[in-house]
XYZ file of C-alpha atoms in Angstrom:
546
model
C 16.980 -23.632 -14.180
C 18.536 -26.634 -12.434
C 20.754 -24.342 -10.382
C 17.635 -22.720 -8.913
C 16.067 -25.880 -7.550
C 17.820 -26.050 -4.176
C 17.989 -22.400 -3.226
C 18.383 -21.075 0.276
C 15.721 -18.454 -0.423
C 13.127 -17.687 -3.086
C 11.611 -14.202 -3.052
C 8.327 -13.534 -4.825
C 7.791 -9.968 -6.010
C 10.155 -7.207 -7.169
C 8.819 -4.153 -5.381
C 10.628 -2.260 -2.619
C 10.446 -5.184 -0.190
C 11.586 -7.888 -2.594
C 14.393 -5.827 -4.094
C 15.706 -4.842 -0.666
C 15.785 -8.410 0.593
C 17.393 -9.745 -2.572
C 20.230 -7.276 -2.172
C 20.695 -7.848 1.559
C 20.437 -11.644 1.425
C 23.033 -11.837 -1.336
C 25.382 -9.699 0.776
C 24.795 -12.093 3.688
C 25.911 -15.054 1.612
C 22.583 -16.752 0.927
C 21.795 -18.347 -2.418
C 18.709 -16.396 -3.425
C 16.568 -15.816 -6.496
C 13.552 -13.638 -7.116
C 10.527 -14.468 -9.275
C 8.524 -11.565 -10.690
C 5.329 -11.879 -12.725
C 5.991 -8.631 -14.579
C 8.710 -7.850 -17.079
C 10.402 -5.223 -14.916
C 11.102 -4.057 -11.386
C 8.735 -1.920 -9.349
C 6.045 -4.200 -7.965
C 2.861 -2.179 -7.678
C 4.577 0.596 -9.660
C 5.146 -1.740 -12.569
C 1.553 -2.944 -12.802
C -0.155 0.364 -12.091
C 0.577 2.706 -14.988
C -2.714 4.564 -15.339
C -2.839 8.289 -16.165
C -1.875 10.577 -13.300
C -0.294 7.960 -11.025
C 2.180 9.326 -8.501
C 3.374 8.584 -4.992
C 1.776 10.077 -1.862
C 4.980 10.355 0.202
C 7.576 12.957 -0.661
C 10.774 11.913 -2.413
C 13.075 12.288 0.595
C 11.574 9.294 2.400
C 10.120 7.318 -0.499
C 13.402 5.667 -1.382
C 15.935 3.221 -0.022
C 18.170 4.415 2.800
C 21.193 2.780 1.134
C 23.826 5.456 0.610
C 25.186 3.657 -2.437
C 21.815 4.384 -4.034
C 20.816 7.853 -2.869
C 24.202 9.564 -3.108
C 24.103 9.774 -6.917
C 20.345 9.835 -7.528
C 18.314 13.049 -7.862
C 14.541 13.415 -8.107
C 12.695 15.887 -10.335
C 9.491 16.227 -8.264
C 8.617 16.309 -4.585
C 5.959 13.646 -5.245
C 7.396 11.592 -8.110
C 5.185 10.250 -10.841
C 5.036 6.611 -11.861
C 7.575 6.916 -14.671
C 10.172 8.438 -12.370
C 9.638 5.651 -9.824
C 10.257 3.094 -12.590
C 13.411 4.977 -13.608
C 14.504 4.856 -9.965
C 14.038 1.072 -9.833
C 16.016 0.715 -13.054
C 18.784 2.790 -11.508
C 18.746 0.597 -8.393
C 18.950 -2.459 -10.642
C 21.933 -1.024 -12.461
C 23.771 -0.073 -9.267
C 23.152 -3.368 -7.439
C 23.134 -5.717 -10.435
C 19.840 -7.245 -9.342
C 18.489 -8.642 -12.607
C 21.053 -11.431 -12.775
C 19.149 -13.107 -9.933
C 15.616 -12.264 -11.089
C 13.360 -14.320 -13.347
C 10.912 -11.886 -14.934
C 7.601 -12.905 -16.512
C 7.458 -15.722 -13.999
C 4.311 -15.943 -11.880
C 4.290 -18.262 -8.880
C 1.104 -20.331 -9.011
C 1.486 -22.732 -6.087
C 3.723 -23.696 -3.201
C 3.618 -26.609 -0.768
C 5.831 -27.412 2.206
C 7.636 -30.754 2.392
C 7.903 -31.800 6.051
C 10.629 -34.331 5.241
C 13.045 -32.025 3.444
C 11.919 -28.811 5.180
C 11.770 -27.173 1.778
C 9.081 -25.563 -0.304
C 8.016 -26.970 -3.652
C 7.210 -23.928 -5.775
C 5.580 -24.046 -9.210
C 5.261 -21.259 -11.757
C 3.216 -20.512 -14.846
C 6.325 -21.039 -16.983
C 6.701 -24.633 -15.809
C 9.773 -23.873 -13.718
C 9.819 -25.670 -10.340
C 12.141 -24.755 -7.480
C 12.683 -26.062 -3.949
C 13.871 -23.240 -1.723
C 14.552 -23.730 1.954
C 12.804 -20.441 2.709
C 10.003 -18.652 0.861
C 9.579 -14.884 1.201
C 6.352 -13.512 -0.242
C 6.922 -9.853 -1.121
C 3.602 -9.659 -2.942
C 2.593 -6.339 -1.378
C -0.866 -5.325 -0.242
C -2.351 -4.411 -3.625
C -1.632 -7.105 -6.195
C -5.084 -8.704 -6.569
C -7.398 -6.306 -8.440
C -11.055 -6.254 -7.421
C -13.607 -6.162 -10.227
C -17.170 -4.931 -9.675
C -20.000 -7.465 -9.813
C -22.293 -5.619 -12.216
C -24.574 -7.399 -14.706
C -23.405 -7.033 -18.293
C -19.867 -5.893 -17.513
C -18.494 -8.165 -20.217
C -20.849 -6.715 -22.843
C -19.302 -3.239 -22.940
C -17.986 -2.534 -26.427
C -15.722 0.360 -25.565
C -12.280 0.303 -23.988
C -12.338 -0.973 -20.403
C -9.413 -1.416 -18.021
C -8.847 -1.784 -14.290
C -6.344 0.801 -13.087
C -4.127 -1.989 -11.715
C -4.003 -3.697 -15.111
C -3.641 -0.640 -17.321
C -1.859 -1.445 -20.591
C 1.864 -0.732 -20.408
C 1.641 1.021 -23.772
C -1.016 3.368 -22.398
C -4.507 4.288 -23.618
C -5.397 7.410 -25.563
C -8.182 9.109 -23.583
C -7.993 12.498 -25.285
C -11.388 13.799 -26.433
C -13.074 10.586 -25.338
C -16.235 10.035 -23.313
C -14.735 8.634 -20.124
C -16.406 6.969 -17.173
C -14.520 6.421 -13.914
C -16.028 3.931 -11.496
C -14.598 4.497 -8.028
C -13.120 7.470 -6.198
C -10.341 5.939 -4.136
C -6.728 6.952 -4.654
C -6.456 5.703 -8.236
C -9.862 7.154 -9.103
C -8.853 10.592 -7.822
C -5.652 10.543 -9.850
C -7.333 9.410 -13.069
C -10.161 11.943 -12.663
C -7.907 14.963 -12.272
C -5.849 13.792 -15.246
C -8.793 12.928 -17.507
C -11.057 15.887 -16.741
C -9.158 18.544 -18.726
C -8.714 16.378 -21.852
C -11.939 14.330 -22.037
C -14.810 15.298 -24.292
C -16.969 14.253 -21.360
C -16.196 12.718 -17.966
C -18.699 10.883 -15.803
C -17.616 9.980 -12.284
C -19.510 7.233 -10.479
C -19.066 7.769 -6.754
C -20.232 5.638 -3.857
C -18.328 7.457 -1.121
C -16.687 10.892 -1.398
C -12.937 10.915 -1.009
C -11.718 13.234 1.739
C -8.685 14.144 -0.357
C -6.126 16.665 0.881
C -3.728 18.834 -1.155
C -0.468 17.294 -2.347
C 1.409 20.581 -2.761
C 3.819 19.106 -5.267
C 6.992 20.934 -6.256
C 8.468 20.638 -9.722
C 11.180 20.842 -10.796
C 13.231 20.101 -7.703
C 16.586 21.805 -7.370
C 19.555 19.467 -7.765
C 21.645 21.827 -5.644
C 19.109 21.658 -2.814
C 19.069 17.868 -2.960
C 22.859 17.688 -2.886
C 22.837 19.878 0.199
C 20.277 17.540 1.822
C 22.586 14.603 1.158
C 25.424 16.252 3.064
C 23.581 16.067 6.393
C 19.818 15.690 6.234
C 19.358 12.372 4.421
C 20.890 10.159 7.144
C 18.833 12.008 9.750
C 15.634 11.585 7.725
C 16.175 7.863 7.285
C 16.665 7.398 11.025
C 13.752 9.678 11.852
C 11.290 7.813 9.620
C 11.809 4.703 11.768
C 10.738 6.664 14.863
C 7.361 8.011 13.729
C 3.929 6.408 13.771
C 3.631 6.057 9.992
C 7.264 5.908 8.942
C 7.225 9.503 7.684
C 9.519 12.399 8.577
C 6.648 13.978 10.560
C 4.534 12.550 13.357
C 1.354 13.055 15.315
C 1.753 15.613 18.068
C 1.121 14.571 21.704
C -1.695 17.111 22.149
C -5.408 16.747 21.650
C -7.522 18.926 19.389
C -9.218 20.598 22.349
C -5.952 21.221 24.173
C -5.741 24.166 21.795
C -7.817 27.308 21.678
C -9.996 27.659 18.558
C -7.542 30.225 17.238
C -4.474 28.062 17.842
C -6.284 25.092 16.354
C -7.104 27.039 13.188
C -3.491 28.086 12.653
C -2.272 24.560 13.406
C -4.661 22.947 10.925
C -3.947 25.638 8.338
C -0.198 25.121 8.651
C -0.585 21.374 8.073
C -2.848 22.076 5.108
C -0.405 24.543 3.559
C 2.525 22.156 3.855
C 0.510 19.522 2.035
C 0.853 15.780 1.878
C -0.440 13.439 4.536
C 0.435 15.790 7.391
C -3.176 16.819 7.892
C -3.901 13.235 8.985
C -0.609 11.730 10.149
C 1.008 14.878 11.464
C -2.014 16.162 13.334
C -3.296 15.859 16.899
C -3.121 12.522 18.665
C -6.899 12.163 19.007
C -8.370 12.960 15.577
C -8.815 9.246 14.803
C -10.091 8.233 18.238
C -12.187 11.137 19.554
C -15.536 11.878 17.881
C -15.543 15.628 18.493
C -11.883 16.020 17.580
C -12.510 14.143 14.351
C -15.465 16.415 13.646
C -13.238 19.477 13.953
C -10.823 18.062 11.385
C -13.676 17.252 9.007
C -15.238 20.711 9.414
C -11.916 22.356 8.551
C -11.443 20.068 5.542
C -14.992 20.735 4.318
C -14.619 24.521 4.439
C -11.483 24.281 2.348
C -13.158 22.066 -0.250
C -16.355 24.110 -0.507
C -14.314 27.156 -1.501
C -13.013 25.245 -4.525
C -16.318 23.788 -5.794
C -18.865 26.209 -7.240
C -22.021 24.169 -7.820
C -24.127 23.550 -4.658
C -25.116 20.069 -5.847
C -21.493 19.143 -6.455
C -20.655 20.541 -3.027
C -23.312 18.343 -1.435
C -21.975 15.206 -3.087
C -18.273 15.884 -2.633
C -18.317 17.417 0.848
C -21.619 16.622 2.576
C -22.561 18.462 5.738
C -22.739 15.155 7.589
C -19.774 12.947 6.698
C -20.580 9.368 5.618
C -17.793 8.122 7.890
C -15.233 9.614 10.281
C -12.463 11.612 8.669
C -9.446 9.351 8.068
C -11.346 6.095 8.608
C -10.719 5.403 4.934
C -7.373 6.054 3.310
C -7.006 9.755 2.599
C -5.741 10.503 -0.906
C -3.619 13.374 -2.113
C -4.853 15.610 -4.922
C -3.664 18.521 -7.030
C -6.708 19.684 -8.996
C -9.357 17.098 -8.136
C -12.053 19.452 -6.903
C -11.597 21.973 -9.717
C -12.425 19.209 -12.226
C -16.004 19.219 -10.937
C -16.370 22.869 -11.939
C -16.004 21.888 -15.584
C -19.116 21.827 -17.777
C -18.073 18.483 -19.309
C -18.029 16.635 -15.975
C -20.925 14.821 -14.287
C -20.926 13.203 -10.856
C -23.302 10.303 -10.195
C -23.950 9.473 -6.546
C -24.409 5.698 -6.539
C -26.183 5.768 -3.189
C -28.957 7.827 -4.758
C -28.796 6.433 -8.263
C -27.068 3.028 -8.399
C -25.809 1.259 -11.508
C -28.239 -1.463 -12.593
C -26.284 -2.863 -15.527
C -23.543 -2.343 -18.041
C -24.713 -2.150 -21.653
C -22.659 -2.305 -24.852
C -22.782 1.513 -24.915
C -22.098 2.331 -21.268
C -23.471 2.240 -17.717
C -27.193 2.283 -17.046
C -28.316 3.780 -13.749
C -31.542 3.296 -11.797
C -33.095 6.433 -13.279
C -33.040 4.742 -16.703
C -30.226 6.848 -18.123
C -27.513 5.068 -20.124
C -24.275 6.971 -19.647
C -22.615 6.391 -23.012
C -18.874 5.921 -22.836
C -15.848 5.321 -25.029
C -13.600 4.401 -22.112
C -14.592 2.811 -18.804
C -11.988 3.017 -16.038
C -12.448 0.538 -13.197
C -10.876 2.255 -10.216
C -12.427 -0.365 -7.956
C -9.479 -1.250 -5.775
C -8.129 -4.532 -4.521
C -8.709 -7.616 -2.457
C -5.984 -6.142 -0.321
C -3.358 -7.719 1.908
C -4.669 -11.278 2.288
C -5.747 -11.459 -1.356
C -2.197 -10.780 -2.536
C -1.061 -13.975 -0.816
C -4.118 -16.228 -1.055
C -4.265 -15.858 -4.853
C -1.302 -18.260 -4.798
C -2.222 -21.838 -3.898
C -0.019 -22.158 -0.804
C -0.323 -25.311 1.293
C 1.298 -25.744 4.681
C 2.035 -28.774 6.844
C -1.621 -29.825 7.016
C -2.158 -29.546 3.259
C -4.729 -26.763 3.617
C -4.410 -23.755 1.324
C -3.741 -20.487 3.079
C -6.843 -18.900 1.529
C -9.043 -21.589 3.058
C -7.231 -21.265 6.364
C -7.806 -17.515 6.529
C -11.422 -17.771 5.436
C -12.261 -18.681 9.017
C -10.252 -15.765 10.389
C -6.922 -14.114 9.655
C -4.035 -15.240 11.813
C -0.324 -14.384 11.594
C 2.491 -13.897 14.019
C 4.005 -10.401 13.976
C 2.496 -9.899 10.530
C 5.551 -11.792 9.297
C 4.783 -15.501 9.542
C 1.828 -17.898 9.584
C 1.565 -20.885 11.921
C 1.574 -24.164 9.991
C 3.454 -22.610 7.055
C 7.073 -23.050 8.170
C 10.028 -21.248 6.639
C 7.705 -18.714 5.000
C 7.701 -14.963 5.618
C 5.139 -12.378 4.479
C 6.638 -8.879 4.969
C 4.511 -5.863 4.074
C 1.451 -8.071 4.361
C -1.553 -8.688 6.634
C -1.391 -7.792 10.338
C 1.753 -5.762 9.815
C 1.788 -1.936 9.816
C 1.444 -2.108 6.025
C -1.425 0.269 5.155
C -0.418 2.702 7.900
C 3.279 2.899 7.041
C 5.429 4.493 4.363
C 6.326 1.618 2.042
C 10.138 1.828 1.858
C 10.361 2.369 5.622
C 8.317 -0.738 6.286
C 10.226 -2.723 3.655
C 13.542 -2.048 5.362
C 12.430 -2.593 8.964
C 10.663 -5.872 8.229
C 13.282 -6.886 5.682
C 16.094 -6.494 8.193
C 14.147 -8.589 10.710
C 13.681 -11.426 8.206
C 17.340 -11.338 7.166
C 18.503 -11.328 10.797
C 16.201 -14.266 11.470
C 17.577 -16.333 8.588
C 21.116 -15.495 9.658
C 20.309 -16.668 13.190
C 18.866 -19.941 11.918
C 21.934 -20.584 9.782
C 24.326 -19.775 12.600
C 22.556 -22.144 15.003
C 21.928 -24.860 12.429
C 18.134 -24.709 12.525
C 16.333 -26.027 9.469
C 12.774 -25.071 10.306
C 11.014 -22.130 11.921
C 7.266 -22.122 12.486
C 5.175 -19.603 14.417
C 3.318 -21.183 17.303
C -0.449 -21.188 17.374
C -0.470 -19.599 20.835
C 1.775 -16.710 19.806
C -0.295 -16.182 16.664
C -3.535 -16.050 18.627
C -2.045 -13.479 20.997
C -0.782 -11.379 18.091
C -4.135 -11.458 16.331
C -5.875 -10.389 19.518
C -3.402 -7.526 19.975
C -3.978 -6.355 16.395
C -7.761 -6.513 16.876
C -7.680 -4.675 20.202
C -5.557 -1.813 18.901
C -7.568 -1.537 15.707
C -10.847 -1.304 17.632
C -9.644 1.802 19.481
C -10.025 3.931 16.336
C -12.722 4.679 13.775
C -11.582 2.224 11.110
C -14.421 -0.226 11.749
C -17.051 2.425 11.087
C -16.913 2.287 7.316
C -16.493 -0.224 4.510
C -12.896 -0.151 3.379
C -9.998 -2.334 2.339
C -8.488 -1.748 5.787
C -10.911 -4.434 7.014
C -11.729 -6.320 3.808
C -15.282 -4.907 3.864
C -14.868 -3.742 0.259
C -14.773 -7.364 -0.945
C -18.116 -9.176 -1.188
C -18.381 -12.154 1.168
C -14.944 -11.518 2.661
C -14.647 -11.712 6.428
C -14.522 -8.244 7.970
C -11.620 -7.966 10.421
C -8.533 -5.955 11.240
C -6.044 -6.497 8.427
C -3.365 -4.123 9.706
C -1.395 -3.470 12.864
C -2.060 0.205 13.492
C -0.321 0.724 16.797
C 2.411 2.682 15.050
C 5.826 1.769 13.717
C 7.807 2.360 16.950
C 5.617 -0.075 18.905
C 5.705 -2.583 16.065
C 9.502 -2.425 15.851
C 9.772 -2.875 19.603
C 7.546 -5.967 19.536
C 9.252 -7.763 16.661
C 12.714 -7.007 18.052
C 11.657 -8.265 21.476
C 10.759 -11.609 19.912
C 14.093 -11.926 18.123
C 16.076 -10.914 21.199
C 14.275 -13.665 23.111
C 15.551 -16.230 20.606
C 12.376 -16.079 18.479
C 10.211 -17.014 21.413
C 7.002 -17.046 19.412
C 8.321 -19.735 17.079
C 9.191 -23.405 17.220
C 12.715 -23.949 15.900
C 13.820 -27.339 14.630
C 17.491 -28.280 14.449
C 19.194 -30.150 11.626
C 19.176 -33.379 13.646
C 15.397 -33.210 13.936
C 15.171 -32.204 17.583
C 12.368 -29.755 18.296
C 13.621 -26.806 20.300
C 11.567 -23.868 21.420
C 14.106 -21.316 22.519
C-alpha cells in the first residue's frame, strides 16, 4: 500500500457519491483511491439487504446521468429492488473499471490533519495508513444504525437483526413468528414482505407511517426504455437539477385553497394515482407550511387508507382522526400492500404509546400489559443516527485536535453542507446541512460532486495547498439553514430530520430544505467568487482569502 500513502485524494464510501467522484477525479488527473468498509459497491444499498428493500424514486432519475452508463443499461422495474441496484453498481464498476482503485473491506477508523504537511493522516481497521492531501467523506446519511435502549435486548434467544446490518446471505422468515420494531421506511418494507409468509407478525408502532402508494410497474418494457434514451433521458437529467427535490416533478406554485374543493380533489387524486412521492413533493406549495392546507392533504390521505383497512381498531392506530404530527413532517414512505397486511388474521399491531415495551425477554418482547409477545425473529427497524452520526463515528480531528463529534455536540456547523471550519481539505457531500434528506440521491451526488471536483481543480490550478471554511461563513450558513427549516413543520415531531430520534442528541436542523435550485445557486455563487467563504493557503505558505 506504499503507493497509496501520498494520494491527492482519498474517498471514503462507495455509494453513488463516492463512485461518481472517483470516476470524475480520475478523469481530471488526480491520484485518488477509495476505501469501502463493505465487500462491494453500493453504499447504503450494500449494507441494507433486508426483505422487501427497494428504492423510492423511479428508475429514470435514480441513476447516473453519464451516457456511457445509461445508454446500454435497462431496468426491469419502475422502482428497482435492492438486488437490481446492486447489479447496476456492478455494471457501473465494469464499465468504468472502478475496483482497481478501491480497497474493499477497509473501514476508516480515524483521521487527523497535519498543519505542517497540509495532509490528512488516515488510519483503517486493516492497519493501512494513508496521507491524502484531500479527504472526501462520502459516508451518506444513513450509515450509523440506531439500536433501541430496551432492558434485556441482549437476552433474546431468537434471531435478531437491525435492518441496516441484515446478513448478506439473508434470513429465512417463512412461517416464523416475526416481530418488527419500528414503522419507518425499512419497517414498512419488511412488514409488507413478511406479513404474507409469517406464521404470525407483530408490529410495534410508536408513530403511524403516512405511507403513500408506490404504483410500481414490472416488468418494464425494454423498447419503451430505448425510446426514452433517444430523447427523454437527457431532458430528465437536466430537469431533475431544476426541481425542489431533484425529481422529474416539482411542487406547483399554487396553494391548496387556490383551488375549488372539486379541483383540489381531482388534483390530489391524480397525484395519488400516479404514485411515488408526488403526493408530497409534487403537490401544492403550501402543504408543508400552512396548517389548513396540510390538514386537507392528511384528510385525503386518511380517506384513502381507511378504505383499505377493515378493522376499526386498526384504522384508529394506522390513520387516526387527529394526526400525531403534520403530514410530511416525517419522511413519507412508499408502499405496495402495507395496509392490506393489517387485514390478515395473523397480524397484530401494538401501539407503543398506549402499551410500551418494558423489557426484552429470552422469548420475546414484554409490554406494559404483562403480555410477552413470543418471537422467532426480531427485526429492529429502528433507523439511524443520521447525517452527523455517519461522520462522527470516525474519530476525525482537525487543526485544534478536537474530534468532529465533540465539536458538533455543542451545535452543528458546516459551510454549504460541504465543509467544516477547522477541518481543512475535507469535504462532506451528501451530509449534514446539505439538501440530503430532501433530495433524490443521485441528483445530489452529481451536483455536490461536481462542485467538489471543480474546487479541487481550482486549487490545483492556482497552487493552493489548503482550503478551510471560515467560521464567519459557517455561522451564516448554519443560520440560513435554521431559518429556512423553521418555516415548515419539521420541528413539530421527533424525527431523524432533526436528530430528535437519537437519545441525548442535540435537536437542530440537519438538512438544508430550501430546495435544490436555491442550494445550487448558493454553492455556485461561492465558487464564482473565488471560494469567498473559505481561507485559501498557497504553496509558499501565504494566507490568501480570495
